[in-house]
Coordinates of C-alpha atoms in Angstrom, one line a residue:
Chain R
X1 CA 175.4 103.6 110.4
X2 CA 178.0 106.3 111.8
X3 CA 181.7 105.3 111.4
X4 CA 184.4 106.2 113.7
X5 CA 186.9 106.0 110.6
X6 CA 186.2 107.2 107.4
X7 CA 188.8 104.7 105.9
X8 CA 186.4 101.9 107.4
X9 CA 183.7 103.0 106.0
X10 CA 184.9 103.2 102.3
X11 CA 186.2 99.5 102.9
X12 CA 182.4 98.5 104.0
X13 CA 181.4 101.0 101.3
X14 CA 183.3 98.6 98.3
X15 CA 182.8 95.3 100.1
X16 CA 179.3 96.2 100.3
X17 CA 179.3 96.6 96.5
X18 CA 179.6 92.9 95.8
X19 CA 177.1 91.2 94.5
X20 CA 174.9 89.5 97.7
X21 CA 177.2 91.1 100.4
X22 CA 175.1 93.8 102.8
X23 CA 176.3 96.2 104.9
X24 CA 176.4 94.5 108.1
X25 CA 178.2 91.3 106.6
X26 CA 180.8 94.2 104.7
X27 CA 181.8 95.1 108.6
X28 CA 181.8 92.3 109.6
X29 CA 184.4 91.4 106.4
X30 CA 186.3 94.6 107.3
X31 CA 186.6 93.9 111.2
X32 CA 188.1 90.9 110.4
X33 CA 190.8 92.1 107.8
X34 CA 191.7 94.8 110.8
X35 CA 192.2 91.5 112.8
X36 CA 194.6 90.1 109.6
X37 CA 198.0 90.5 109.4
X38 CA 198.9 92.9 107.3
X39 CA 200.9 90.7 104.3
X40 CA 197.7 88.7 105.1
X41 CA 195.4 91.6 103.4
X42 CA 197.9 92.4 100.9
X43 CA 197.9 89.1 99.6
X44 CA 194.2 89.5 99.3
X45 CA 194.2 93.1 97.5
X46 CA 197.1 92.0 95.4
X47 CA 195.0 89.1 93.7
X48 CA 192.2 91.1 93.3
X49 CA 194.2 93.5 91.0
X50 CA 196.1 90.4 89.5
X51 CA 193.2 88.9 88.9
X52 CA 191.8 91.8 87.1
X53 CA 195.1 92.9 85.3
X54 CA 196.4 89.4 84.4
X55 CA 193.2 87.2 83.6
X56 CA 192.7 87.0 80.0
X57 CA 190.0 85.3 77.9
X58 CA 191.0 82.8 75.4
X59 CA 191.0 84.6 71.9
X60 CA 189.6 80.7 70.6
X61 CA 186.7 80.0 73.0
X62 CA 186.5 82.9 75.4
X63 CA 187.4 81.1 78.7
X64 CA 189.6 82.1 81.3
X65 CA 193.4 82.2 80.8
X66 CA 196.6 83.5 81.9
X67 CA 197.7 83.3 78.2
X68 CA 196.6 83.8 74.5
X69 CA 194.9 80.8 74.5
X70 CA 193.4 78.6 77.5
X71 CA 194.8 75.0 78.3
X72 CA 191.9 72.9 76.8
X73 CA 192.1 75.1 73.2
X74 CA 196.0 74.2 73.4
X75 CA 195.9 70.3 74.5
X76 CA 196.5 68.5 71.1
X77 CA 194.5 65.6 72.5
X78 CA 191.4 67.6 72.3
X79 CA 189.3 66.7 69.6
X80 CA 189.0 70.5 68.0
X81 CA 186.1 69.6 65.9
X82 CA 183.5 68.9 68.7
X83 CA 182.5 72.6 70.2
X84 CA 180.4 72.1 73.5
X85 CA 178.3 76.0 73.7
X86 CA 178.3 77.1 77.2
X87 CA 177.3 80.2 79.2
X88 CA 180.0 81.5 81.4
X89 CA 183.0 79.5 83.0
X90 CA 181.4 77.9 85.8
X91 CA 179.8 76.0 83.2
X92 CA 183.2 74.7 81.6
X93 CA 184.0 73.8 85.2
X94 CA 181.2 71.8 85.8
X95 CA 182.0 69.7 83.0
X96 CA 185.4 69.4 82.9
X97 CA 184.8 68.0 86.4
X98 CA 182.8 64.9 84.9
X99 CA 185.8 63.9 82.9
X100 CA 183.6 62.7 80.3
X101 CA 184.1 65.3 77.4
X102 CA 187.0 65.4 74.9
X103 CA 186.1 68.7 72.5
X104 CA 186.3 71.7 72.8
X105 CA 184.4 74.7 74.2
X106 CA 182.6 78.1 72.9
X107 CA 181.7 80.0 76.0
X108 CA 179.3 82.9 75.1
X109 CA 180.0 84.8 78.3
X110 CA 176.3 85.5 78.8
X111 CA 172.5 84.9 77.5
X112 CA 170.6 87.0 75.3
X113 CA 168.4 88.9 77.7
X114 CA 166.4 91.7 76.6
X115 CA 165.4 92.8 80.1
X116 CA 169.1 92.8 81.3
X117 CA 169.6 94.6 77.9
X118 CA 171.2 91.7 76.3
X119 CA 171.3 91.2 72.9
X120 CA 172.7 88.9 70.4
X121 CA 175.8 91.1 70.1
X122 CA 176.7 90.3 73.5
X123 CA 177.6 87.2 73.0
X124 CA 181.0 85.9 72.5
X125 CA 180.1 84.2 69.3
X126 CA 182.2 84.9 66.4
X127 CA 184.9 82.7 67.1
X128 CA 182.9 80.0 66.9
X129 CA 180.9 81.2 63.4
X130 CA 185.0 81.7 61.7
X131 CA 185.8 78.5 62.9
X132 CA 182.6 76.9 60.9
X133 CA 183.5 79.1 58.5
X134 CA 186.6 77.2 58.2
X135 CA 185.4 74.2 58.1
X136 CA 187.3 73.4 61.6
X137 CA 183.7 72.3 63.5
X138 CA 182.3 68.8 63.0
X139 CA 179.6 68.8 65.8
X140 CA 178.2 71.5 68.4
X141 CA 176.3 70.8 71.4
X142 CA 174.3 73.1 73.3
X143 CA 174.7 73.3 77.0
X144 CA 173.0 76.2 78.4
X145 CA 170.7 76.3 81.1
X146 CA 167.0 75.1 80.4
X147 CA 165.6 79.1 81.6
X148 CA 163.8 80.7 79.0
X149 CA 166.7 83.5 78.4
X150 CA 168.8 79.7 77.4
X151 CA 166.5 78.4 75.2
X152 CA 166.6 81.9 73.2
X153 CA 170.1 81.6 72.8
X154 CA 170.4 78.1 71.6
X155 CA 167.5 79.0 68.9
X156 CA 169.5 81.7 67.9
X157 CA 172.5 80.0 67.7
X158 CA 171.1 77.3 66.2
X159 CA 169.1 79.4 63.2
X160 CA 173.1 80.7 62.8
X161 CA 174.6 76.8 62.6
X162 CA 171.5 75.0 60.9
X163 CA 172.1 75.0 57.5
X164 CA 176.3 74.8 58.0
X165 CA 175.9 71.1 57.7
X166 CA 177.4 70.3 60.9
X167 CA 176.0 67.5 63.4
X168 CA 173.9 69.7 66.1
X169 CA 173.2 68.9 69.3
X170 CA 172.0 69.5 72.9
X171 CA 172.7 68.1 76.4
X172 CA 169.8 65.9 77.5
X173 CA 167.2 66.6 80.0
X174 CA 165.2 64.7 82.0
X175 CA 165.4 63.4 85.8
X176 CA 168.5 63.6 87.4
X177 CA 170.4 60.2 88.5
X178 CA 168.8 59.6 92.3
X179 CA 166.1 61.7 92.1
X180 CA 163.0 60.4 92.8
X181 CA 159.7 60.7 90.0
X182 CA 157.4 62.6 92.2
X183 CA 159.3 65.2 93.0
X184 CA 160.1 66.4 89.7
X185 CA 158.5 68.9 88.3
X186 CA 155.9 68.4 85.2
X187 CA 158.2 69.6 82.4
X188 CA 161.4 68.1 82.9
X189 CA 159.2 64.5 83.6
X190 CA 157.8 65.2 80.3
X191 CA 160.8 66.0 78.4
X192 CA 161.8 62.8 79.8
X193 CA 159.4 61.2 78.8
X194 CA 159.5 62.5 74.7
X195 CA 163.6 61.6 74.7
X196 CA 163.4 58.1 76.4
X197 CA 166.2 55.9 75.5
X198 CA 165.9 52.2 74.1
X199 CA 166.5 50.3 77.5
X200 CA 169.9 48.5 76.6
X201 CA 171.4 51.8 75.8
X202 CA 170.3 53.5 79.2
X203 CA 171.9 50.4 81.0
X204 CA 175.3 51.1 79.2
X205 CA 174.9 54.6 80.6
X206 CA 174.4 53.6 83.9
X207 CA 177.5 51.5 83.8
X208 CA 180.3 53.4 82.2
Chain N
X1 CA 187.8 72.3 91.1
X2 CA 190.5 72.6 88.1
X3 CA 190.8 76.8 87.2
X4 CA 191.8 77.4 84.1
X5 CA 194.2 80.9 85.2
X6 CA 196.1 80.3 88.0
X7 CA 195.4 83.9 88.8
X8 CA 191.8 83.1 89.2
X9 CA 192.5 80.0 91.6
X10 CA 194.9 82.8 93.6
X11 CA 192.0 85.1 93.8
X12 CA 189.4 82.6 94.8
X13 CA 191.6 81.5 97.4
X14 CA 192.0 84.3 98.9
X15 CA 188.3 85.3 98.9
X16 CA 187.6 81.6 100.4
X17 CA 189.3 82.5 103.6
X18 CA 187.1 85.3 104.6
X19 CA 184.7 84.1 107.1
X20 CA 181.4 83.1 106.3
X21 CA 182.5 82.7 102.1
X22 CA 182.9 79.6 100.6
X23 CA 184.1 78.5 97.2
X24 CA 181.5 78.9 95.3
X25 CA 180.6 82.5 96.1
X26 CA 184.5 83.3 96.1
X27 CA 184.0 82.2 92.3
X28 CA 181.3 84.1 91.8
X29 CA 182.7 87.5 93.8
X30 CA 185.8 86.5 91.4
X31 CA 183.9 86.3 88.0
X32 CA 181.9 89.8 89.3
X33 CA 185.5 91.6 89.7
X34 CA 186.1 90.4 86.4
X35 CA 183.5 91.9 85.1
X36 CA 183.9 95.1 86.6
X37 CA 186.1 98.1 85.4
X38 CA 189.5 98.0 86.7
X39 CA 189.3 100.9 88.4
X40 CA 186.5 99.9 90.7
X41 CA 188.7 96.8 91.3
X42 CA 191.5 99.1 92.0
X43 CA 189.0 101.5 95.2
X44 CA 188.0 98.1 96.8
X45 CA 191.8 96.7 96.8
X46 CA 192.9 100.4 97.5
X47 CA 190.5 100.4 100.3
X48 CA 191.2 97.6 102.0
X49 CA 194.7 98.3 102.1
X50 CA 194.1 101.9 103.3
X51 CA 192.0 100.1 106.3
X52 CA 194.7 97.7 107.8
X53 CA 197.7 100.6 107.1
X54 CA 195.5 103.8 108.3
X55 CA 192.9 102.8 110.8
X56 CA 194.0 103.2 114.3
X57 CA 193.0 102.5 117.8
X58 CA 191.8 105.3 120.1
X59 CA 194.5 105.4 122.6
X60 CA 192.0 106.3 125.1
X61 CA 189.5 104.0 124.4
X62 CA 190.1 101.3 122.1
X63 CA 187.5 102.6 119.6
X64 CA 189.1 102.5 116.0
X65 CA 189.8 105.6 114.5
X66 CA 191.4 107.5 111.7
X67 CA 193.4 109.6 114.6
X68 CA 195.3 108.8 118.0
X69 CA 191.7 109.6 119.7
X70 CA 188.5 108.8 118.4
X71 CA 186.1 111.5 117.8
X72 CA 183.7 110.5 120.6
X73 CA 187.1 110.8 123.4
X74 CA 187.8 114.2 121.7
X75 CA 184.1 115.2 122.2
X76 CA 184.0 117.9 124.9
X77 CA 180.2 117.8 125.8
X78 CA 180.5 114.1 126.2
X79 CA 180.8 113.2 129.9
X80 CA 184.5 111.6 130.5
X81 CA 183.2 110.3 133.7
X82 CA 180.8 107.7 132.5
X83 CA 182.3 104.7 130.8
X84 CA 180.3 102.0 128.9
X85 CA 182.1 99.1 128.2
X86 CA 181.6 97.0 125.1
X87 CA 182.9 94.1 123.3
X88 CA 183.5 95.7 120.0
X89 CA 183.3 98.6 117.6
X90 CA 179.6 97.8 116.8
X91 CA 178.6 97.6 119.8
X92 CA 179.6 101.2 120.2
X93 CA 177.9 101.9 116.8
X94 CA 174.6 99.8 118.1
X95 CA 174.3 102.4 121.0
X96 CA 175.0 105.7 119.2
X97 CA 172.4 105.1 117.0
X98 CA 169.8 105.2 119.7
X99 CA 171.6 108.6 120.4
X100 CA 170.7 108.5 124.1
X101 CA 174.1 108.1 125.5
X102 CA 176.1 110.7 126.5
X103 CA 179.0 109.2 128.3
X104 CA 182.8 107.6 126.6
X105 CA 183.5 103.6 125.8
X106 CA 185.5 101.0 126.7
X107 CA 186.2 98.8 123.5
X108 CA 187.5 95.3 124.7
X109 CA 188.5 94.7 121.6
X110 CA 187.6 90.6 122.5
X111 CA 185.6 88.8 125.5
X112 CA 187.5 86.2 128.0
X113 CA 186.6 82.8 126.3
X114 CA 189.3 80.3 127.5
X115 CA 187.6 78.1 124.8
X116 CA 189.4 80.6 122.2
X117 CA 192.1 81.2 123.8
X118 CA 191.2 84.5 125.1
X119 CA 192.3 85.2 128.6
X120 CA 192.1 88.9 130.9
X121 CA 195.1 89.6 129.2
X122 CA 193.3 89.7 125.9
X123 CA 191.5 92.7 126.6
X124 CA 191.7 96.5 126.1
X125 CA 191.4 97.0 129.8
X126 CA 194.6 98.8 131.0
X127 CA 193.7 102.5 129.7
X128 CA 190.3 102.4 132.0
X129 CA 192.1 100.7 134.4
X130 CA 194.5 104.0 134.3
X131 CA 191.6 106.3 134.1
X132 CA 189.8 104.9 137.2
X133 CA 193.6 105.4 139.2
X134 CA 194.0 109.1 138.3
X135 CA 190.3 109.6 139.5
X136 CA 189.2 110.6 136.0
X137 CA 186.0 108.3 136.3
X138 CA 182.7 108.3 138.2
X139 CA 180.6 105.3 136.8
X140 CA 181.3 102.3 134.8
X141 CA 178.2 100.5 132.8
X142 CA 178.8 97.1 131.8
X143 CA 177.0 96.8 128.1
X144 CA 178.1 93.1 127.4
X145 CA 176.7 90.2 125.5
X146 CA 174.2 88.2 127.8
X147 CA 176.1 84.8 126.8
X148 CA 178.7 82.8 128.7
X149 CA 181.8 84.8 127.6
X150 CA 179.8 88.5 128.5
X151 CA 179.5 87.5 132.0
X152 CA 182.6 86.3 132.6
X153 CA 184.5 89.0 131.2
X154 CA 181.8 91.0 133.0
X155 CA 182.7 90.0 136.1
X156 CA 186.7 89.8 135.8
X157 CA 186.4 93.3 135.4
X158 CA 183.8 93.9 138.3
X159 CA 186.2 92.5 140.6
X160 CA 189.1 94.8 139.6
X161 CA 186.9 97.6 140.0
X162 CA 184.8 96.9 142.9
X163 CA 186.7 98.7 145.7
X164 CA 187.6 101.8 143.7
X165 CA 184.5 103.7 144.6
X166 CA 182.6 103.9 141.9
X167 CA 179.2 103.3 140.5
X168 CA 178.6 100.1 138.5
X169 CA 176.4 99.4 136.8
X170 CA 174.9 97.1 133.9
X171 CA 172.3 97.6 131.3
X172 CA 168.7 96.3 131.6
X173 CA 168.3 93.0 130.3
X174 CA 164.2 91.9 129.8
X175 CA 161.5 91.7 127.2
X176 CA 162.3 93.7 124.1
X177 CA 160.4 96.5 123.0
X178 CA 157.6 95.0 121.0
X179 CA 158.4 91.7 122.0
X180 CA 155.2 89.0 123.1
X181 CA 155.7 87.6 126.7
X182 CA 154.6 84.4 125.4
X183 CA 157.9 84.0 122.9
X184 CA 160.2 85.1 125.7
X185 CA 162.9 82.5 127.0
X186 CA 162.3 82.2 130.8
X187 CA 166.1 82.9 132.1
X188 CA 165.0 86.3 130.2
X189 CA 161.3 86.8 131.5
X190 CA 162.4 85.5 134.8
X191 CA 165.1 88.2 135.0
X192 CA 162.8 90.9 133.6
X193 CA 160.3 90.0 136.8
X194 CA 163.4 90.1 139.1
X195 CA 164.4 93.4 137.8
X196 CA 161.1 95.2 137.7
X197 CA 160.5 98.8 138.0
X198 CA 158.0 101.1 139.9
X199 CA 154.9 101.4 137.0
X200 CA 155.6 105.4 137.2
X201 CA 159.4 105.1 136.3
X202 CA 158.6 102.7 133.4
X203 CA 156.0 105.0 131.9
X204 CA 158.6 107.2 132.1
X205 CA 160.6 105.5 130.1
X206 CA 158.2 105.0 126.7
X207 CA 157.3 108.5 127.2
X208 CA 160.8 109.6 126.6

């Protein structure tokens, strides 16, 4: 692609840059932003570099905040001794969005990964281990994704917590509410099968 | 979705409004710039600044461009007297890269689509207009979208132009290059048979 403007072209150049965005949707991006008003795109740049300069993480559990610590570390009606283990943020979302969990979180921030050259330093991790060190932790669950890189890090993790004499636990898996048996894949119908539930207790499920 | 920084929220809102990005790859995008050095954060806000504050429009042309004319309008061996009219800066970009025109643009800049809005007075029409009054031009190609909005706009301007002496023209629409006859539409295999050419002159043509 030739441009007619150089400044153009470094805008598709760093667009482009983004993770899943090609060239032709980075013009695309760019022609539009010419079409903006100008407050329009400086509202845009401006929260990129807020976002970058203001955005802390939680010196507790590593999520996302605009201060020291994030909301749910700080709300006194959290139960502070029930740590939920997650990946990354999206994670925290996703839960917080059931309104179903009262503790706390760890988020690690990333799996270990040897091919993306990720080891068990690169984890946010030691806030948690000083906190069991404190005696603060009661109960940890592990909520990571079922992928082999998640089942690493939950072993490690748990070869870390296991003799700490804390309650340790992990999401269940199995078939997802509305999804129909032959569909799922052999594994997860397994799994499902190994952890079944006395019957009463999976009606009290399905009504809360 | 509850965000834990308000910053974030800011910054995924922003991203949201592009075209063609929702919220959950705004997060994502969002949790990638966090990720990233600040001072690659910094060239892509920097940049997209620099591309609504520096990048003009070719007076002459409409083509966008770092300077009050566009490189191809400053071009002396390109031939001022053939004009090809196009929708937008890609389409421009489109037909350099076959590098087999010689001639200057048009850039409309939009196409008449009274669904959006657009009327004549929408388009960057005035400065050929101008040119084809002080005699500066020789032939106009029409190099339009084949849809609804390209043949209108096609034909507002046909009409202003038709009695000034020139030669119109429009490019070739048919079977692609490579393309089976069978997978044609017929308004497009029907005009490709309506518009045939002597066998000698199309030979021609793949020879070149």
């Amino acid at each position: 692609m030739d441009f007619s403007s150089k400044y153009l072209e470094k805008a598709v150049l760093e667009i482009s840059g983004l993770p899943g965005i090609g060239r032709k949707t980075a013009l695309r991006l760019a022609l539009h932003l010419l079409r903006c008003d100008e407050n329009e795109v400086e509202a845009l740049a401006g929260s990129l570099m807020d976002l970058k300069q203001k955005v802390k993480r939680c010196s507790s559990c590593g999520n996302l905040s605009d201060r020291e610590r994030c909301e749910i570390c700080e709300n006194p009606v959290r139960e502070q001794a029930l740590v939920c283990v997650v990946e990354d943020i999206r994670d925290v979302m996703a839960i917080e969005n059931t309104g179903q969990y009262k503790g706390v979180y760890q988020v690690l921030g990333a799996l270990i990964s040897p091919m993306d050259g990720i080891g068990p330093g690169g984890l946010n991790l030691q806030s948690l281990l000083d906190k069991v060190e404190e005696g603060k932790v009661q109960e940890v669950i592990f909520a990571l994704s079922g992928t082999m890189e998640g089942e690493t890090t939950g072993f490690y993790i748990y070869k870390k917590l296991k003799d700490k004499g804390l309650k340790l636990s992990s999401i269940a898996r199995g078939i997802a509410v509305g999804d129909q048996l032959e569909y799922a894949d052999e594994l997860t119908l397994a799994r499902s099968i190994q952890h079944r539930l006395p019957y009463e207790q999976s009606l009290q499920q399905n009504r809360s």
